[in-house]
Coordinates of C-alpha atoms in Angstrom, one line a residue:
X1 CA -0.8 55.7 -23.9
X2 CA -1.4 58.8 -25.7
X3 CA 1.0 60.3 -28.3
X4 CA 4.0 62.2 -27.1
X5 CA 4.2 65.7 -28.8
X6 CA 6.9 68.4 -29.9
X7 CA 6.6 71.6 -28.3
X8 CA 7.6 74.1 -30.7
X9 CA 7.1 75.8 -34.6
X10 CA 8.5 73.2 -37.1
X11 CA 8.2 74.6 -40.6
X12 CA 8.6 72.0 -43.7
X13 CA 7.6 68.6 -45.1
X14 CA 7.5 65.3 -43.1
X15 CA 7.8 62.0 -46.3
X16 CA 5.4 59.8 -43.9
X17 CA 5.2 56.0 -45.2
X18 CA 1.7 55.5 -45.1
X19 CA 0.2 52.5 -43.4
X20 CA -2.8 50.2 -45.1
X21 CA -6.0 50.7 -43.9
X22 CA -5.4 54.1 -43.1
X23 CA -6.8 57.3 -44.6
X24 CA -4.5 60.1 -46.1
X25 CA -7.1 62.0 -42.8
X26 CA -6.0 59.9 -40.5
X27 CA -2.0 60.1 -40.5
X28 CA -2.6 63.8 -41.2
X29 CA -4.7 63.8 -37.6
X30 CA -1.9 61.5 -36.2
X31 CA 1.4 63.9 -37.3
X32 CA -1.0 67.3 -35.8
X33 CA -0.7 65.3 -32.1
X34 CA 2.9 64.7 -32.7
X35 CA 4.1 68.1 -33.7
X36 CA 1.7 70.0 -31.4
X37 CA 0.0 71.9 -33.9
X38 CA -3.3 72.0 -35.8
X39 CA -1.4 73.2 -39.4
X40 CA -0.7 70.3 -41.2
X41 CA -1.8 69.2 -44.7
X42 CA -1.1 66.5 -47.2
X43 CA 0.6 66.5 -50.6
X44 CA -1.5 64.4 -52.6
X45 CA -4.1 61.6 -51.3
X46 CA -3.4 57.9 -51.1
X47 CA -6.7 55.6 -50.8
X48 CA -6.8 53.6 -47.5
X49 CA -5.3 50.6 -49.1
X50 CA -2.5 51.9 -50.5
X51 CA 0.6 53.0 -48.4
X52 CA 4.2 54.6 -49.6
X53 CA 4.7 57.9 -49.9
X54 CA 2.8 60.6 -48.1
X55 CA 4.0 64.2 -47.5
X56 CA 2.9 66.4 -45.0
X57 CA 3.4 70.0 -44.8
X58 CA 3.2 71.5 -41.2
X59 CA 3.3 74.7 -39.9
X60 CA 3.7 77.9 -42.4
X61 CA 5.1 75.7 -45.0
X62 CA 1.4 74.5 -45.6
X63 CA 1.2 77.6 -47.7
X64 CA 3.9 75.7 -50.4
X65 CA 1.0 73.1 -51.3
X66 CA 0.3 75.3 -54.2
X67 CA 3.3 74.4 -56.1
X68 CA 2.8 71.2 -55.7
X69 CA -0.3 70.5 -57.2
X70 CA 1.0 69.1 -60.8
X71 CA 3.8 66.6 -59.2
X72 CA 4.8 63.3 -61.3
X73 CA 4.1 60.2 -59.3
X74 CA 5.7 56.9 -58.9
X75 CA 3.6 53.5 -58.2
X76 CA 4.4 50.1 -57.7
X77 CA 1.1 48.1 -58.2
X78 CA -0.4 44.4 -57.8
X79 CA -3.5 44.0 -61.1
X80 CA -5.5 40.8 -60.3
X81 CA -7.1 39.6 -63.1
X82 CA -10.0 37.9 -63.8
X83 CA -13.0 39.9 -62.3
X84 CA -13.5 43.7 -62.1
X85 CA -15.0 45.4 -58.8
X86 CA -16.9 49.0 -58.4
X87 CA -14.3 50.7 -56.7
X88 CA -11.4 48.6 -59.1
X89 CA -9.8 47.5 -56.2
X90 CA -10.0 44.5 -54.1
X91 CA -12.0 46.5 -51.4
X92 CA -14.7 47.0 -54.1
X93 CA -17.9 44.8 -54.7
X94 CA -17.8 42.4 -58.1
X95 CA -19.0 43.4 -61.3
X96 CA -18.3 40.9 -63.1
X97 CA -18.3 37.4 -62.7
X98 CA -14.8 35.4 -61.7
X99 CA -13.6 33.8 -65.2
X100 CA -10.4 31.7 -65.4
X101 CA -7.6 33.3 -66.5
X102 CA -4.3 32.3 -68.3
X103 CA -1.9 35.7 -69.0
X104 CA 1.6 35.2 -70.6
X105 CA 4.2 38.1 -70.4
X106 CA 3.9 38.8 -73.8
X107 CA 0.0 39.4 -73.9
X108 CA 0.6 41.7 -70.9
X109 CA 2.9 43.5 -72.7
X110 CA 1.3 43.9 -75.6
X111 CA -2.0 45.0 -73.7
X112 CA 0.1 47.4 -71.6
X113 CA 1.7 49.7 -74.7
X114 CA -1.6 51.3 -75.1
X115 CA -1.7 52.2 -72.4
X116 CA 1.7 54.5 -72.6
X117 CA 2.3 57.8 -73.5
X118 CA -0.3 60.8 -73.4
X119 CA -3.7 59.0 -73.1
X120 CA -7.1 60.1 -71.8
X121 CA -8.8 58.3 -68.7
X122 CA -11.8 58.0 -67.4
X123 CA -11.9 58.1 -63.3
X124 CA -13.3 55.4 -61.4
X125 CA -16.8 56.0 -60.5
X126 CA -15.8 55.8 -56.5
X127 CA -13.2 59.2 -56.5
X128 CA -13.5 62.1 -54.8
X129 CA -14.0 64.2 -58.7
X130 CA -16.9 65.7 -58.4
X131 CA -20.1 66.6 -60.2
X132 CA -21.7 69.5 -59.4
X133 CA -20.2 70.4 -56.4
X134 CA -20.7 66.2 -55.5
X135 CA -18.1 64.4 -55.1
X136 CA -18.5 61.1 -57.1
X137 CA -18.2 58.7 -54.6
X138 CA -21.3 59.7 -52.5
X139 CA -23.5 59.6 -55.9
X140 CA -22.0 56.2 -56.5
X141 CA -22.9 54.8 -53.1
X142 CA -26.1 56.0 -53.3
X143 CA -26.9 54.3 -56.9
X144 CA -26.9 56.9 -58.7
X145 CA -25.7 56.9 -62.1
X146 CA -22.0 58.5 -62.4
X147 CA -20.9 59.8 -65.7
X148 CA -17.2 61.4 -65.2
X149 CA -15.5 62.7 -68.6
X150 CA -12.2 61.7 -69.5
X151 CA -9.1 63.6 -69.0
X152 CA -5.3 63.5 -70.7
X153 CA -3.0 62.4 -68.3
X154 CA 0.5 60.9 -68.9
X155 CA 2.1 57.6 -68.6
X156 CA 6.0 58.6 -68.7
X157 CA 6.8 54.9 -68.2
X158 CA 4.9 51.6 -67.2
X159 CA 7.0 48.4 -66.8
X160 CA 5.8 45.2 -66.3
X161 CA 8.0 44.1 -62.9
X162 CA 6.6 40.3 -62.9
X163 CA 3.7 37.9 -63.2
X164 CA 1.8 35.1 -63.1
X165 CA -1.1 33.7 -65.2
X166 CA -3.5 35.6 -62.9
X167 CA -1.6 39.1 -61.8
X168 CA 1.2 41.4 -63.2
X169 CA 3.3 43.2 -60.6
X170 CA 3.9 47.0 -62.5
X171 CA 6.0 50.2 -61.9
X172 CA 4.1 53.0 -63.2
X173 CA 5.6 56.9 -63.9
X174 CA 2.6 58.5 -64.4
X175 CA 1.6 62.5 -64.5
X176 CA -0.3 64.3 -61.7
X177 CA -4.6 63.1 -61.7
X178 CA -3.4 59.5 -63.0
X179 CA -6.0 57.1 -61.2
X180 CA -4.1 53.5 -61.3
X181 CA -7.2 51.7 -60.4
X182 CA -8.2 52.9 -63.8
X183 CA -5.2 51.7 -65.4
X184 CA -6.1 48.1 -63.8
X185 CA -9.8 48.4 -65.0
X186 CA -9.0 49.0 -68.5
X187 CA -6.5 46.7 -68.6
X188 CA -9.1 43.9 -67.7
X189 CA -11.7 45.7 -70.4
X190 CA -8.8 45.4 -73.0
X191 CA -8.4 41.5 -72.3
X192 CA -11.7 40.8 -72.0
X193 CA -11.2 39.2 -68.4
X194 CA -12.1 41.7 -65.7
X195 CA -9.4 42.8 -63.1
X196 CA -9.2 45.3 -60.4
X197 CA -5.9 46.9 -58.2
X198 CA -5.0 44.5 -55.5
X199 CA -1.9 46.6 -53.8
X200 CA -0.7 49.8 -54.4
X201 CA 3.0 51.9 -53.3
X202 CA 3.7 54.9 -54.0
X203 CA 7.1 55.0 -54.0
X204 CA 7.9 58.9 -54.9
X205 CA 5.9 62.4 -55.6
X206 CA 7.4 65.2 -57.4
X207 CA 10.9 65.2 -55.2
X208 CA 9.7 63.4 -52.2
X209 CA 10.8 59.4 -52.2
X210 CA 10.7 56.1 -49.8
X211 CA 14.2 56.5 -48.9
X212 CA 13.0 60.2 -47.3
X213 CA 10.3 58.7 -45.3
X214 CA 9.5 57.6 -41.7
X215 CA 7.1 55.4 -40.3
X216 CA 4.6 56.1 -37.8
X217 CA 6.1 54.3 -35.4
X218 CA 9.6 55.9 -36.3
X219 CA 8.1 59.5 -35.8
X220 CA 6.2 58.8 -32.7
X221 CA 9.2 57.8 -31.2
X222 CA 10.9 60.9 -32.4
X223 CA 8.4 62.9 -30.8
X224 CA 8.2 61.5 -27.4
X225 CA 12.2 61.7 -27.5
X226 CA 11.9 65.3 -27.9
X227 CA 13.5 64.9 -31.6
X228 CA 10.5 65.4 -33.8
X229 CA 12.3 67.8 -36.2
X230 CA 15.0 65.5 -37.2
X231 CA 12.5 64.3 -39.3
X232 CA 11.6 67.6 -40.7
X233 CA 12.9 68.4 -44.5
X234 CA 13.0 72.5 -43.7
X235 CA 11.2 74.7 -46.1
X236 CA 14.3 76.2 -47.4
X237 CA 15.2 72.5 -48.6
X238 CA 11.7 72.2 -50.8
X239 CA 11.2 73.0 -54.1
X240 CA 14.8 72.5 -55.2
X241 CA 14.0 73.4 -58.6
X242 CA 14.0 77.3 -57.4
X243 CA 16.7 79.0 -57.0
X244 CA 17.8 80.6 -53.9
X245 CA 18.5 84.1 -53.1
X246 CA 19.9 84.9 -50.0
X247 CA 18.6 88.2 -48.2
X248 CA 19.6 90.5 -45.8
X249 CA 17.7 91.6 -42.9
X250 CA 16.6 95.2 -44.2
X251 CA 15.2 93.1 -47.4
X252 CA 13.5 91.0 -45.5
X253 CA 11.7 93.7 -43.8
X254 CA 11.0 94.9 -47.2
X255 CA 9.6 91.5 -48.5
X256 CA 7.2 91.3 -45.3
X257 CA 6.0 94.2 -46.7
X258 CA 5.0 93.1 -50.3
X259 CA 7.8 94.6 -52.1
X260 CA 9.6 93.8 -54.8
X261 CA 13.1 92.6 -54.3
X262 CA 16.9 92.2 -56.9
X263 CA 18.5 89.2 -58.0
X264 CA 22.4 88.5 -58.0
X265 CA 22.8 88.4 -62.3
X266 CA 25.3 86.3 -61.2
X267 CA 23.3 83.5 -58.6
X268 CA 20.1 83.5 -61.0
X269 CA 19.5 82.9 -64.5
X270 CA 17.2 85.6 -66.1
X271 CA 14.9 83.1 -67.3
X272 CA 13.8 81.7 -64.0
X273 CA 10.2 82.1 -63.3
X274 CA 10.6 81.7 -59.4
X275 CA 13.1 82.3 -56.4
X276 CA 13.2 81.3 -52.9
X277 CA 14.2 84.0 -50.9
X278 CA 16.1 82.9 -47.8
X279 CA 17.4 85.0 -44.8
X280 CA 20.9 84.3 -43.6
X281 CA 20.0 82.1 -41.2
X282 CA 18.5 79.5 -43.8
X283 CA 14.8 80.5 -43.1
X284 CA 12.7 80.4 -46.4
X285 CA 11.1 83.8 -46.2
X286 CA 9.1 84.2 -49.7
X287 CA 8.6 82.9 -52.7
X288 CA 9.1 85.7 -55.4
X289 CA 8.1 85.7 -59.0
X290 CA 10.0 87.6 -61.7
X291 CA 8.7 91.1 -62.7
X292 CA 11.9 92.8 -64.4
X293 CA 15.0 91.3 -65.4
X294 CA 16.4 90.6 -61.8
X295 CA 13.7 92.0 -60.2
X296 CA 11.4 89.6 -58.3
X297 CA 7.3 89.8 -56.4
X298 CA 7.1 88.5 -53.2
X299 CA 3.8 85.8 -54.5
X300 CA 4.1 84.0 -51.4
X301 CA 5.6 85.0 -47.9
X302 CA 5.9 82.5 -44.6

């Protein structure tokens, strides 16, 4: 049976709770036959194993990804311990070989404090970072030698969850470009026993969480119901950190036109870097950037 669509412009995010075994690609290819149109991107890869939190932006809301791009993340992860794998996941070939383990809470917490804080990472070999114009992964599968330098990222938080002698369940708050399969490399490297990522949910990006998601199956069955944008967060809803400025008609004329538009002193804080401009029917119609004191550039019109 193929997929019902919506007929008709939806502007905003859909929170899709990504499946295993699918790629970030894929539901992105599945959500373009549901909503009827060809404009959809993602917020942020997941690898094929891992599922959670996946948000797509569809229509002329796609143009928002660029404020995106530095979201804090949210995992729930499964390390196995005792070998370590190419990819440092399960899907991954061994590296080294399987040694029996024994791992008490305490020696996992211990090993996981240095991993907190502001730390620098290497990437896994197998990631899409690239190296001259390569991305790594296709050098890696090839056999070619992949040197990728480190980069500061943040752990906010890591909590051990639970365990057993051979795996630790872990919550991780991590910054934007945080690879956990790293995390569960270097954790084996630091013990001296291998491991590698055996599951992985993401459980929220930037303002986007598990409770605001939908299933596959849930928004196919929106769409061939007809009710495909009740799962729609509209673009006037995103990026809540921005103020909103509500325009009239005439200015929005004058914002489709690339000029500047005022403030309320009053609804805006002088300090504020950015604004949503909405019209009064709730339609996000720019995003301006402050020029003069309550004065704002339209950076980015939908």
């Amino acid at each position: 049976m193929k997929d019902a669509c919506y007929i008709g412009e939806v502007n905003g995010v859909i929170v899709v709770d990504k499946p295993p075994g699918w790629t970030s690609h894929d539901v992105v290819n599945k959500i373009r036959r549901f909503a009827n149109t060809k404009k959809v991107g993602h917020l942020g890869t997941l690898d094929p194993m891992a599922t959670g939190v996946l948000p797509l932006v569809i229509e002329r809301a796609t143009r928002l990804a660029q404020f995106y791009t530095r979201n804090d993340k949210v995992y729930e992860a499964v390390i196995g311990f005792g070998f370590s794998t190419d990819t440092y996941d399960r899907e991954g070939v061994a590296t080294s070989p399987a040694v029996a383990v024994n791992l008490s809470p305490e020696i996992l917490e211990q090993a996981l404090d240095s991993f907190r804080g502001v730390i620098q990472q290497v990437p896994p070999a197998v990631s899409a970072k690239k190296i001259n114009g390569v991305p790594a992964y296709r050098l890696a599968r090839k056999q070619q030698v992949v040197e990728l330098p480190a980069v500061q990222i943040t752990i906010h938080s890591l909590d051990l969850l639970g365990s057993t002698t051979t795996e630790a369940t872990v919550r991780i708050h991590c910054s934007s470009g945080t690879y956990v399969r790293s995390i569960a490399h270097d954790l084996g490297v630091q013990l001296g026993c291998g491991a590698h990522l055996t599951a992985l949910r993401r459980t929220r990006t930037g303002d986007f969480t598990l409770e605001r998601s939908r299933t596959l199956e849930e928004l196919k069955a929106l769409a061939e119901a007809g009710r495909f944008e009740e799962a729609m967060i509209p673009a006037s809803d995103l990026l809540p950190d921005f103020p909103s400025e509500f325009v009239d008609d005439l200015t929005v004329g004058q914002i489709r036109q690339g000029r500047d538009f005022r403030v309320s002193p009053f609804r805006v804080r002088t300090e504020v870097q950015f604004v949503k401009a909405v019209s009064a029917g709730g339609d996000l119609i720019a995003i301006g950037e402050a020029k003069l004191k309550n004065v704002y550039h339209p950076v980015l019109v939908l």
